[in-house]
mmCIF file of C-alpha atoms in Angstrom:
data_model
loop_
_atom_site.group_PDB
_atom_site.id
_atom_site.type_symbol
_atom_site.label_atom_id
_atom_site.label_comp_id
_atom_site.label_asym_id
_atom_site.label_seq_id
_atom_site.Cartn_x
_atom_site.Cartn_y
_atom_site.Cartn_z
ATOM 1 C CA MET A 1 -22.042 -28.936 -12.780
ATOM 2 C CA ASP A 2 -19.174 -31.386 -12.278
ATOM 3 C CA GLU A 3 -17.169 -30.895 -15.464
ATOM 4 C CA ASP A 4 -13.938 -28.920 -15.322
ATOM 5 C CA ILE A 5 -14.920 -25.460 -16.607
ATOM 6 C CA PHE A 6 -11.244 -24.487 -16.951
ATOM 7 C CA LYS A 7 -10.390 -27.462 -19.164
ATOM 8 C CA GLY A 8 -8.755 -26.219 -22.332
ATOM 9 C CA LEU A 9 -8.296 -22.697 -20.924
ATOM 10 C CA LEU A 10 -5.084 -23.321 -18.997
ATOM 11 C CA SER A 11 -2.851 -23.903 -22.005
ATOM 12 C CA SER A 12 -0.197 -21.230 -22.487
ATOM 13 C CA SER A 13 -1.156 -18.076 -24.363
ATOM 14 C CA LYS A 14 -0.574 -18.001 -28.117
ATOM 15 C CA ILE A 15 -0.055 -14.235 -27.994
ATOM 16 C CA PHE A 16 1.286 -13.123 -24.605
ATOM 17 C CA LYS A 17 4.757 -13.830 -23.291
ATOM 18 C CA ASN A 18 4.436 -11.592 -20.189
ATOM 19 C CA LYS A 19 1.200 -9.619 -19.913
ATOM 20 C CA GLU A 20 2.226 -7.924 -16.642
ATOM 21 C CA VAL A 21 4.675 -5.590 -18.407
ATOM 22 C CA LEU A 22 1.668 -3.825 -19.976
ATOM 23 C CA ARG A 23 0.199 -2.862 -16.599
ATOM 24 C CA PRO A 24 0.745 0.596 -15.004
ATOM 25 C CA SER A 25 2.484 -0.931 -11.966
ATOM 26 C CA TYR A 26 5.356 -2.279 -14.087
ATOM 27 C CA VAL A 27 8.480 -0.102 -14.125
ATOM 28 C CA PRO A 28 10.839 -1.016 -16.994
ATOM 29 C CA ASN A 29 14.633 -0.786 -16.911
ATOM 30 C CA PHE A 30 14.495 1.808 -19.672
ATOM 31 C CA LEU A 31 12.065 4.748 -19.869
ATOM 32 C CA PRO A 32 12.043 6.149 -23.423
ATOM 33 C CA HIS A 33 11.784 9.942 -23.732
ATOM 34 C CA ARG A 34 12.102 10.569 -19.987
ATOM 35 C CA GLU A 35 15.910 10.758 -19.801
ATOM 36 C CA LYS A 36 15.778 14.524 -19.143
ATOM 37 C CA GLN A 37 13.285 14.159 -16.267
ATOM 38 C CA ILE A 38 15.259 11.266 -14.744
ATOM 39 C CA LYS A 39 18.434 13.364 -14.846
ATOM 40 C CA GLU A 40 16.653 16.350 -13.252
ATOM 41 C CA LEU A 41 15.185 14.250 -10.433
ATOM 42 C CA ALA A 42 18.509 12.472 -9.892
ATOM 43 C CA SER A 43 20.259 15.847 -9.529
ATOM 44 C CA ILE A 44 17.713 16.850 -6.856
ATOM 45 C CA LEU A 45 18.106 13.575 -4.923
ATOM 46 C CA VAL A 46 21.888 13.081 -5.251
ATOM 47 C CA PRO A 47 22.677 14.931 -1.957
ATOM 48 C CA ALA A 48 21.293 11.810 -0.227
ATOM 49 C CA LEU A 49 24.398 9.931 -1.408
ATOM 50 C CA ARG A 50 26.539 12.523 0.383
ATOM 51 C CA GLY A 51 24.535 12.064 3.574
ATOM 52 C CA GLU A 52 22.770 15.395 3.047
ATOM 53 C CA THR A 53 19.052 16.209 2.951
ATOM 54 C CA PRO A 54 17.655 16.456 -0.608
ATOM 55 C CA SER A 55 15.182 19.215 -1.413
ATOM 56 C CA ASN A 56 11.489 18.375 -1.401
ATOM 57 C CA VAL A 57 10.051 18.252 -4.914
ATOM 58 C CA PHE A 58 6.651 18.437 -6.607
ATOM 59 C CA ILE A 59 6.191 16.538 -9.877
ATOM 60 C CA TYR A 60 3.307 17.659 -12.094
ATOM 61 C CA GLY A 61 1.864 16.288 -15.315
ATOM 62 C CA LYS A 62 -1.282 14.750 -16.742
ATOM 63 C CA THR A 63 -2.148 11.073 -16.274
ATOM 64 C CA GLY A 64 0.157 8.694 -18.112
ATOM 65 C CA THR A 65 3.083 11.079 -18.605
ATOM 66 C CA GLY A 66 5.572 8.907 -16.687
ATOM 67 C CA LYS A 67 5.615 10.738 -13.329
ATOM 68 C CA THR A 68 5.273 7.680 -11.101
ATOM 69 C CA ALA A 69 7.526 5.541 -13.301
ATOM 70 C CA VAL A 70 10.311 8.154 -13.242
ATOM 71 C CA ALA A 71 10.049 8.641 -9.458
ATOM 72 C CA THR A 72 10.062 4.872 -8.819
ATOM 73 C CA PHE A 73 12.863 4.214 -11.324
ATOM 74 C CA THR A 74 15.063 7.007 -9.919
ATOM 75 C CA GLY A 75 14.352 5.887 -6.352
ATOM 76 C CA LYS A 76 15.357 2.318 -7.186
ATOM 77 C CA LYS A 77 18.636 3.495 -8.764
ATOM 78 C CA LEU A 78 19.301 5.780 -5.778
ATOM 79 C CA ARG A 79 18.786 2.907 -3.349
ATOM 80 C CA GLU A 80 21.083 0.629 -5.383
ATOM 81 C CA LYS A 81 23.804 3.304 -5.469
ATOM 82 C CA GLY A 82 23.370 3.803 -1.727
ATOM 83 C CA GLU A 83 23.955 0.088 -1.100
ATOM 84 C CA GLU A 84 27.065 0.234 -3.279
ATOM 85 C CA MET A 85 28.392 3.213 -1.261
ATOM 86 C CA ASN A 86 27.201 1.768 2.079
ATOM 87 C CA ILE A 87 24.788 4.680 2.616
ATOM 88 C CA PRO A 88 21.285 3.727 3.866
ATOM 89 C CA ILE A 89 18.599 5.015 1.475
ATOM 90 C CA HIS A 90 14.958 4.208 2.293
ATOM 91 C CA PHE A 91 12.451 4.724 -0.521
ATOM 92 C CA ILE A 92 8.780 4.664 0.521
ATOM 93 C CA TYR A 93 5.903 4.915 -1.960
ATOM 94 C CA ILE A 94 2.382 5.912 -0.834
ATOM 95 C CA ASN A 95 -0.629 6.074 -3.172
ATOM 96 C CA CYS A 96 -2.731 8.853 -1.627
ATOM 97 C CA GLU A 97 -5.776 7.888 -3.650
ATOM 98 C CA ILE A 98 -5.929 4.825 -1.369
ATOM 99 C CA VAL A 99 -4.108 6.105 1.730
ATOM 100 C CA ASP A 100 -5.520 9.621 2.093
ATOM 101 C CA THR A 101 -5.640 10.605 5.784
ATOM 102 C CA GLN A 102 -2.889 11.930 8.045
ATOM 103 C CA TYR A 103 -3.101 8.902 10.349
ATOM 104 C CA ARG A 104 -2.934 6.323 7.540
ATOM 105 C CA ILE A 105 -0.073 8.084 5.734
ATOM 106 C CA LEU A 106 2.046 8.360 8.894
ATOM 107 C CA GLN A 107 1.129 4.767 9.822
ATOM 108 C CA ASN A 108 2.166 3.436 6.401
ATOM 109 C CA ILE A 109 5.508 5.262 6.419
ATOM 110 C CA THR A 110 6.303 4.131 9.977
ATOM 111 C CA ASN A 111 5.380 0.487 9.317
ATOM 112 C CA HIS A 112 7.905 0.422 6.470
ATOM 113 C CA PHE A 113 10.608 0.343 9.157
ATOM 114 C CA ILE A 114 8.876 -2.172 11.461
ATOM 115 C CA LYS A 115 9.445 -5.808 10.504
ATOM 116 C CA GLY A 116 7.506 -7.580 13.284
ATOM 117 C CA TRP A 117 3.761 -7.694 12.568
ATOM 118 C CA ASN A 118 2.922 -7.541 16.270
ATOM 119 C CA GLU A 119 4.868 -4.294 16.646
ATOM 120 C CA ARG A 120 3.270 -2.530 13.689
ATOM 121 C CA ILE A 121 0.952 0.437 14.141
ATOM 122 C CA PRO A 122 -2.712 -0.582 13.645
ATOM 123 C CA PHE A 123 -5.017 0.920 10.984
ATOM 124 C CA THR A 124 -6.810 2.980 13.648
ATOM 125 C CA GLY A 125 -6.775 3.602 17.356
ATOM 126 C CA TRP A 126 -3.582 5.475 18.170
ATOM 127 C CA PRO A 127 -3.338 9.229 18.796
ATOM 128 C CA THR A 128 -1.871 10.860 15.669
ATOM 129 C CA ASP A 129 0.918 12.573 17.621
ATOM 130 C CA GLU A 130 2.012 9.171 18.959
ATOM 131 C CA VAL A 131 2.169 7.777 15.400
ATOM 132 C CA TYR A 132 4.246 10.794 14.349
ATOM 133 C CA SER A 133 6.562 10.273 17.326
ATOM 134 C CA ARG A 134 7.073 6.614 16.317
ATOM 135 C CA LEU A 135 7.837 7.758 12.768
ATOM 136 C CA ILE A 136 10.557 10.129 14.001
ATOM 137 C CA LYS A 137 12.115 7.367 16.120
ATOM 138 C CA SER A 138 11.961 4.915 13.201
ATOM 139 C CA ILE A 139 13.674 7.252 10.718
ATOM 140 C CA ASP A 140 16.333 8.174 13.293
ATOM 141 C CA LYS A 141 16.967 4.510 14.104
ATOM 142 C CA ALA A 142 17.257 3.612 10.398
ATOM 143 C CA ARG A 143 19.659 6.541 9.847
ATOM 144 C CA GLY A 144 20.564 7.549 6.311
ATOM 145 C CA VAL A 145 18.007 9.332 4.118
ATOM 146 C CA THR A 146 14.332 8.448 3.739
ATOM 147 C CA ILE A 147 12.616 9.467 0.486
ATOM 148 C CA ILE A 148 8.815 9.586 0.851
ATOM 149 C CA VAL A 149 6.810 9.561 -2.390
ATOM 150 C CA LEU A 150 3.224 10.801 -2.081
ATOM 151 C CA ASP A 151 1.562 9.872 -5.371
ATOM 152 C CA GLU A 152 -1.779 11.604 -6.134
ATOM 153 C CA VAL A 153 -0.839 14.005 -3.322
ATOM 154 C CA ASP A 154 -3.813 16.237 -4.202
ATOM 155 C CA LYS A 155 -6.096 13.466 -2.838
ATOM 156 C CA VAL A 156 -4.763 13.907 0.720
ATOM 157 C CA LYS A 157 -7.458 15.088 3.136
ATOM 158 C CA GLY A 158 -6.257 18.296 4.776
ATOM 159 C CA ASP A 159 -2.880 20.043 4.879
ATOM 160 C CA GLU A 160 -1.776 18.865 8.316
ATOM 161 C CA VAL A 161 0.139 15.747 7.249
ATOM 162 C CA LEU A 162 1.881 17.698 4.480
ATOM 163 C CA TYR A 163 2.817 20.378 7.011
ATOM 164 C CA ASN A 164 4.194 17.759 9.430
ATOM 165 C CA LEU A 165 6.224 16.035 6.718
ATOM 166 C CA SER A 166 7.515 19.363 5.386
ATOM 167 C CA ARG A 167 9.035 20.170 8.789
ATOM 168 C CA ILE A 168 10.014 16.627 9.775
ATOM 169 C CA ASN A 169 13.760 17.330 9.508
ATOM 170 C CA ASN A 170 13.420 19.790 12.407
ATOM 171 C CA ASP A 171 12.464 16.834 14.626
ATOM 172 C CA LEU A 172 14.991 14.302 13.293
ATOM 173 C CA LYS A 173 18.375 13.875 14.997
ATOM 174 C CA GLU A 174 20.100 10.945 13.245
ATOM 175 C CA GLY A 175 18.148 10.482 10.017
ATOM 176 C CA LYS A 176 17.046 12.774 7.199
ATOM 177 C CA ALA A 177 13.898 12.850 5.062
ATOM 178 C CA SER A 178 12.730 14.271 1.762
ATOM 179 C CA VAL A 179 9.260 14.317 0.184
ATOM 180 C CA ILE A 180 8.337 13.842 -3.484
ATOM 181 C CA GLY A 181 4.756 14.920 -4.194
ATOM 182 C CA ILE A 182 3.175 13.757 -7.468
ATOM 183 C CA SER A 183 0.011 15.353 -8.860
ATOM 184 C CA ASN A 184 -2.024 15.536 -12.078
ATOM 185 C CA ASP A 185 -3.261 18.982 -11.017
ATOM 186 C CA LEU A 186 -0.944 21.881 -11.874
ATOM 187 C CA LYS A 187 -3.010 24.208 -9.679
ATOM 188 C CA PHE A 188 -2.870 21.921 -6.655
ATOM 189 C CA THR A 189 -0.416 24.033 -4.642
ATOM 190 C CA GLU A 190 -2.575 27.160 -5.044
ATOM 191 C CA PHE A 191 -4.913 25.717 -2.393
ATOM 192 C CA LEU A 192 -2.198 24.705 0.070
ATOM 193 C CA ASP A 193 -1.339 26.486 3.284
ATOM 194 C CA PRO A 194 1.444 28.980 2.327
ATOM 195 C CA ARG A 195 3.795 27.392 4.907
ATOM 196 C CA VAL A 196 3.336 23.961 3.323
ATOM 197 C CA LYS A 197 3.654 25.355 -0.198
ATOM 198 C CA SER A 198 6.992 27.052 0.471
ATOM 199 C CA SER A 199 8.625 24.117 2.257
ATOM 200 C CA LEU A 200 7.274 21.225 0.161
ATOM 201 C CA GLY A 201 7.580 22.945 -3.195
ATOM 202 C CA GLU A 202 11.319 23.685 -3.021
ATOM 203 C CA GLU A 203 11.761 22.126 -6.478
ATOM 204 C CA ASN A 204 9.197 21.618 -9.249
ATOM 205 C CA LEU A 205 9.250 19.285 -12.256
ATOM 206 C CA VAL A 206 6.598 19.435 -14.987
ATOM 207 C CA PHE A 207 6.173 16.414 -17.263
ATOM 208 C CA PRO A 208 4.905 17.166 -20.791
ATOM 209 C CA PRO A 209 2.483 14.778 -22.551
ATOM 210 C CA TYR A 210 3.981 12.167 -24.857
ATOM 211 C CA THR A 211 3.661 12.658 -28.616
ATOM 212 C CA ALA A 212 2.307 9.894 -30.874
ATOM 213 C CA ASP A 213 5.860 9.033 -32.002
ATOM 214 C CA GLU A 214 7.088 8.841 -28.398
ATOM 215 C CA LEU A 215 4.159 6.604 -27.433
ATOM 216 C CA GLN A 216 4.996 4.356 -30.368
ATOM 217 C CA ASP A 217 8.569 4.010 -29.067
ATOM 218 C CA ILE A 218 7.242 3.124 -25.595
ATOM 219 C CA LEU A 219 4.894 0.491 -27.017
ATOM 220 C CA ASN A 220 7.626 -0.986 -29.219
ATOM 221 C CA GLU A 221 9.838 -1.470 -26.139
ATOM 222 C CA ARG A 222 7.038 -3.219 -24.236
ATOM 223 C CA VAL A 223 5.985 -5.373 -27.204
ATOM 224 C CA LYS A 224 9.444 -7.002 -27.208
ATOM 225 C CA ILE A 225 8.910 -8.419 -23.715
ATOM 226 C CA ALA A 226 5.099 -8.661 -23.533
ATOM 227 C CA PHE A 227 4.325 -10.613 -26.707
ATOM 228 C CA LYS A 228 5.519 -13.638 -28.594
ATOM 229 C CA GLU A 229 7.214 -12.966 -31.902
ATOM 230 C CA ASN A 230 5.051 -11.880 -34.856
ATOM 231 C CA THR A 231 1.804 -11.769 -32.843
ATOM 232 C CA VAL A 232 1.188 -7.996 -33.114
ATOM 233 C CA GLU A 233 0.725 -6.234 -36.437
ATOM 234 C CA GLU A 234 2.910 -3.130 -36.772
ATOM 235 C CA SER A 235 -0.121 -0.980 -37.619
ATOM 236 C CA VAL A 236 -1.640 -1.914 -34.238
ATOM 237 C CA ILE A 237 1.183 -0.167 -32.370
ATOM 238 C CA ALA A 238 0.813 2.977 -34.488
ATOM 239 C CA LEU A 239 -2.977 2.972 -33.996
ATOM 240 C CA CYS A 240 -2.770 2.547 -30.198
ATOM 241 C CA ALA A 241 -0.175 5.345 -30.017
ATOM 242 C CA ALA A 242 -2.244 7.689 -32.201
ATOM 243 C CA LYS A 243 -5.418 7.149 -30.175
ATOM 244 C CA ALA A 244 -3.602 7.711 -26.846
ATOM 245 C CA ALA A 245 -1.896 10.836 -28.227
ATOM 246 C CA GLN A 246 -5.343 12.315 -28.892
ATOM 247 C CA GLU A 247 -6.033 11.992 -25.144
ATOM 248 C CA HIS A 248 -3.198 14.213 -23.854
ATOM 249 C CA GLY A 249 -0.394 11.746 -24.669
ATOM 250 C CA ASP A 250 -1.375 9.154 -22.075
ATOM 251 C CA ALA A 251 1.034 6.185 -22.026
ATOM 252 C CA ARG A 252 -1.242 4.259 -19.654
ATOM 253 C CA ARG A 253 -4.064 4.603 -22.152
ATOM 254 C CA ALA A 254 -1.803 3.333 -24.953
ATOM 255 C CA LEU A 255 -0.668 0.330 -22.894
ATOM 256 C CA ASP A 256 -4.220 -0.477 -21.766
ATOM 257 C CA LEU A 257 -5.458 -0.295 -25.338
ATOM 258 C CA LEU A 258 -2.723 -2.653 -26.527
ATOM 259 C CA ARG A 259 -3.287 -5.116 -23.661
ATOM 260 C CA VAL A 260 -7.087 -5.216 -24.043
ATOM 261 C CA SER A 261 -6.735 -5.555 -27.839
ATOM 262 C CA ALA A 262 -4.562 -8.634 -27.325
ATOM 263 C CA GLU A 263 -6.947 -10.075 -24.719
ATOM 264 C CA ILE A 264 -9.851 -9.691 -27.159
ATOM 265 C CA ALA A 265 -7.833 -11.324 -29.955
ATOM 266 C CA GLU A 266 -7.030 -14.232 -27.644
ATOM 267 C CA ARG A 267 -10.671 -14.709 -26.602
ATOM 268 C CA LEU A 268 -11.712 -14.707 -30.249
ATOM 269 C CA GLY A 269 -9.167 -17.444 -30.937
ATOM 270 C CA ASP A 270 -6.984 -15.252 -33.162
ATOM 271 C CA ASP A 271 -3.206 -15.710 -33.239
ATOM 272 C CA VAL A 272 -2.345 -12.142 -34.251
ATOM 273 C CA VAL A 273 -3.492 -8.783 -32.819
ATOM 274 C CA LYS A 274 -4.969 -6.634 -35.602
ATOM 275 C CA GLU A 275 -6.518 -3.179 -35.984
ATOM 276 C CA LYS A 276 -10.038 -4.623 -35.674
ATOM 277 C CA HIS A 277 -9.133 -5.800 -32.156
ATOM 278 C CA VAL A 278 -7.990 -2.273 -31.235
ATOM 279 C CA ARG A 279 -11.365 -0.850 -32.272
ATOM 280 C CA LEU A 280 -13.182 -3.469 -30.187
ATOM 281 C CA ALA A 281 -10.852 -2.725 -27.262
ATOM 282 C CA GLU A 282 -11.523 0.996 -27.533
ATOM 283 C CA ASP A 283 -15.275 0.384 -27.210
ATOM 284 C CA LYS A 284 -14.750 -1.939 -24.233
ATOM 285 C CA ILE A 285 -12.455 0.474 -22.391
ATOM 286 C CA GLU A 286 -14.862 3.366 -22.977
ATOM 287 C CA LEU A 287 -17.807 1.285 -21.746
ATOM 288 C CA ASP A 288 -15.839 0.213 -18.649
ATOM 289 C CA ARG A 289 -14.962 3.869 -17.979
ATOM 290 C CA ILE A 290 -18.567 5.015 -18.368
ATOM 291 C CA THR A 291 -19.843 2.116 -16.230
ATOM 292 C CA GLU A 292 -17.499 3.055 -13.378
ATOM 293 C CA ILE A 293 -18.395 6.758 -13.613
ATOM 294 C CA ILE A 294 -22.156 6.071 -13.632
ATOM 295 C CA ARG A 295 -21.874 3.628 -10.735
ATOM 296 C CA THR A 296 -20.415 6.351 -8.495
ATOM 297 C CA LEU A 297 -22.707 9.230 -9.549
ATOM 298 C CA PRO A 298 -25.086 10.829 -6.992
ATOM 299 C CA ILE A 299 -28.704 9.664 -7.357
ATOM 300 C CA GLN A 300 -29.949 13.005 -8.723
ATOM 301 C CA THR A 301 -27.288 12.919 -11.456
ATOM 302 C CA LYS A 302 -28.282 9.343 -12.331
ATOM 303 C CA ILE A 303 -31.913 10.449 -12.664
ATOM 304 C CA VAL A 304 -30.908 13.318 -14.973
ATOM 305 C CA LEU A 305 -28.939 10.847 -17.090
ATOM 306 C CA MET A 306 -31.880 8.411 -17.207
ATOM 307 C CA ALA A 307 -34.131 11.300 -18.245
ATOM 308 C CA GLY A 308 -31.687 12.018 -21.052
ATOM 309 C CA VAL A 309 -31.705 8.391 -22.233
ATOM 310 C CA ILE A 310 -35.526 8.263 -22.210
ATOM 311 C CA GLY A 311 -35.664 11.588 -24.054
ATOM 312 C CA ILE A 312 -33.197 10.425 -26.724
ATOM 313 C CA GLU A 313 -35.474 7.438 -27.410
ATOM 314 C CA ALA A 314 -38.660 9.552 -27.436
ATOM 315 C CA TYR A 315 -37.651 12.601 -29.490
ATOM 316 C CA GLU A 316 -35.771 13.205 -32.701
ATOM 317 C CA GLU A 317 -33.975 16.052 -30.916
ATOM 318 C CA LEU A 318 -33.743 16.293 -27.131
ATOM 319 C CA ASN A 319 -33.467 19.715 -25.515
ATOM 320 C CA THR A 320 -32.996 20.700 -21.894
ATOM 321 C CA GLY A 321 -36.657 21.619 -21.386
ATOM 322 C CA ASP A 322 -37.873 18.172 -22.431
ATOM 323 C CA LEU A 323 -35.153 16.526 -20.350
ATOM 324 C CA TYR A 324 -36.242 18.515 -17.293
ATOM 325 C CA ASN A 325 -39.878 17.440 -17.701
ATOM 326 C CA ILE A 326 -38.856 13.773 -17.894
ATOM 327 C CA TYR A 327 -36.513 14.229 -14.914
ATOM 328 C CA ARG A 328 -39.388 15.718 -12.885
ATOM 329 C CA ASP A 329 -41.647 12.751 -13.746
ATOM 330 C CA ILE A 330 -38.974 10.229 -12.678
ATOM 331 C CA CYS A 331 -38.442 12.060 -9.365
ATOM 332 C CA ARG A 332 -42.173 12.046 -8.643
ATOM 333 C CA GLU A 333 -42.401 8.352 -9.493
ATOM 334 C CA GLY A 334 -39.540 7.523 -7.127
ATOM 335 C CA GLY A 335 -40.425 9.987 -4.364
ATOM 336 C CA TYR A 336 -37.292 12.100 -4.835
ATOM 337 C CA ASN A 337 -37.059 15.866 -4.382
ATOM 338 C CA VAL A 338 -37.308 17.780 -7.659
ATOM 339 C CA LEU A 339 -34.330 20.105 -8.097
ATOM 340 C CA THR A 340 -34.598 23.499 -9.775
ATOM 341 C CA GLN A 341 -34.088 23.938 -13.504
ATOM 342 C CA ARG A 342 -30.893 25.880 -12.833
ATOM 343 C CA ARG A 343 -29.461 23.041 -10.735
ATOM 344 C CA ILE A 344 -30.332 20.528 -13.465
ATOM 345 C CA ALA A 345 -28.568 22.786 -15.980
ATOM 346 C CA ASP A 346 -25.464 22.559 -13.746
ATOM 347 C CA ILE A 347 -25.722 18.745 -13.599
ATOM 348 C CA ILE A 348 -26.009 18.603 -17.401
ATOM 349 C CA SER A 349 -22.806 20.674 -17.606
ATOM 350 C CA GLU A 350 -21.065 18.273 -15.197
ATOM 351 C CA LEU A 351 -22.079 15.261 -17.311
ATOM 352 C CA ASP A 352 -20.874 17.122 -20.395
ATOM 353 C CA MET A 353 -17.454 17.655 -18.773
ATOM 354 C CA MET A 354 -17.269 13.921 -17.951
ATOM 355 C CA GLY A 355 -17.824 13.118 -21.614
ATOM 356 C CA ILE A 356 -21.011 11.124 -20.972
ATOM 357 C CA LEU A 357 -23.231 13.528 -22.868
ATOM 358 C CA ASN A 358 -22.830 16.496 -25.157
ATOM 359 C CA ALA A 359 -24.895 19.663 -24.586
ATOM 360 C CA ARG A 360 -24.748 22.074 -27.528
ATOM 361 C CA VAL A 361 -26.275 25.577 -27.200
ATOM 362 C CA ILE A 362 -28.816 26.431 -29.920
ATOM 363 C CA SER A 363 -31.114 29.427 -30.429
ATOM 364 C CA LYS A 364 -34.912 28.991 -30.359
ATOM 365 C CA GLY A 365 -35.723 32.497 -31.568
ATOM 366 C CA ARG A 366 -38.267 34.270 -29.358
ATOM 367 C CA TYR A 367 -38.212 31.319 -26.931
ATOM 368 C CA GLY A 368 -34.580 32.080 -26.086
ATOM 369 C CA ARG A 369 -31.690 29.634 -26.077
ATOM 370 C CA THR A 370 -31.578 26.001 -25.051
ATOM 371 C CA ARG A 371 -29.111 23.150 -25.201
ATOM 372 C CA GLN A 372 -29.524 20.176 -27.489
ATOM 373 C CA ILE A 373 -28.556 16.933 -25.760
ATOM 374 C CA GLU A 374 -26.701 14.023 -27.320
ATOM 375 C CA ILE A 375 -25.619 10.959 -25.332
ATOM 376 C CA SER A 376 -22.775 8.590 -26.140
ATOM 377 C CA MET A 377 -23.777 4.911 -25.969
ATOM 378 C CA PRO A 378 -27.406 5.598 -24.843
ATOM 379 C CA SER A 379 -28.490 1.939 -24.980
ATOM 380 C CA LYS A 380 -25.479 0.822 -22.906
ATOM 381 C CA ILE A 381 -26.042 3.619 -20.386
ATOM 382 C CA LYS A 382 -29.702 2.613 -20.125
ATOM 383 C CA GLU A 383 -28.655 -0.976 -19.352
ATOM 384 C CA ILE A 384 -26.320 0.242 -16.599
ATOM 385 C CA LEU A 385 -28.959 2.523 -15.047
ATOM 386 C CA GLU A 386 -31.686 -0.139 -15.225
ATOM 387 C CA ARG A 387 -29.492 -2.390 -13.063
ATOM 388 C CA ASP A 388 -29.490 0.335 -10.385
ATOM 389 C CA SER A 389 -32.279 -0.362 -7.882
ATOM 390 C CA SER A 390 -32.382 3.303 -6.803
ATOM 391 C CA ILE A 391 -33.681 4.426 -10.231
ATOM 392 C CA PRO A 392 -37.518 4.232 -10.529
ATOM 393 C CA ARG A 393 -38.847 1.912 -13.240
ATOM 394 C CA MET A 394 -40.744 3.940 -15.869
ATOM 395 C CA LYS A 395 -42.678 1.191 -17.669
ATOM 396 C CA ASN A 396 -45.146 2.362 -20.322
ATOM 397 C CA TYR A 397 -43.994 5.948 -19.740
ATOM 398 C CA ALA A 398 -44.487 8.283 -22.705
ATOM 399 C CA PRO A 399 -43.009 11.780 -22.198
ATOM 400 C CA LYS A 400 -44.810 14.823 -23.538
ATOM 401 C CA GLN A 401 -42.897 17.339 -25.624
ATOM 402 C CA SER A 402 -42.728 20.813 -24.087
ATOM 403 C CA LYS A 403 -43.652 23.933 -26.014
ATOM 404 C CA LEU A 404 -41.116 26.074 -24.205
ATOM 405 C CA ASP A 405 -37.802 24.387 -23.615
ATOM 406 C CA TYR A 406 -35.580 27.151 -22.293
ATOM 407 C CA ILE A 407 -33.616 26.467 -19.111
ATOM 408 C CA GLY A 408 -31.903 29.492 -17.667
#
């Protein structure tokens, strides 16, 4: 195939002016409806500009409520003010969903101060106490105040690194350090070592979800710089905001929905983003979400889900008893251990919580109670599972309907 497959695709976009401003990593110069939180965080961090140690702070709030953006924005402004006042401010951001061990966190923070690649701490191989010692020396040498942001801090494995960072100022002589922990989980600190909890949680900020009107304001600000003029219908912005507001006021969801809607419009050759593109985008995003969830499920959970899909196709109404019988047949076909009915009931509940299926309790009279199973996008889920080589192929399989369908 010698022809240029990209011919005709490289021309500039008819819709986008700067697509990157719709991505979560972009931090704008103005954060609508987060002025109060910015002011609160600034008041906590301002001692750094006096050469003092700021309090450690935990920031809580659901996904897409502006936690990371506010921390990054405030840190940037703090660093700029520090340069203006000739006070060294070092702002270090760590995503603990990616960097989640004590060694890697300490290594990442330390390497921020080390410019020469040959002198940097390797990914593995050093004793942890030696990495910590290098970190202390680096912060002292840099002087000023180091602000360490641990985003998704609840993903950190173990309390030890949080304990070490919470007491780091005891070991510093010339420099100072402060930690900002960011979490989606309001109950996160309940499981921390009490010593860590008291020293790291000196200040707490809780971010409320955005309302539909607030999300609309956020989208309107981004539309100005993301899109060419008159390429997005006004109703599209309202629709994206309304749909994201239904999911705990998630600004990331709203921005993703708007971006994917525009990408779909562009692929279809349309010059304007319309409501129909939003509905197509919603389906695509949901399918992508479900695909990623299913891909990472344990094998037994995948088998339960496949049993559900087969049952939905076979019966007018699928209950837990019929699902269990199909599950058992798939396990036997593939040579997998058959779990108990109670364990399968737990797995069904887990899938229900993920939003992949819906299990509604109904009464069967003298047979007791059961749960009626409904699955979102069953044909799409079947396609995903059939691409998984670990799931046994059930060709020409016809499940039998059980007489008694109660699962404990």
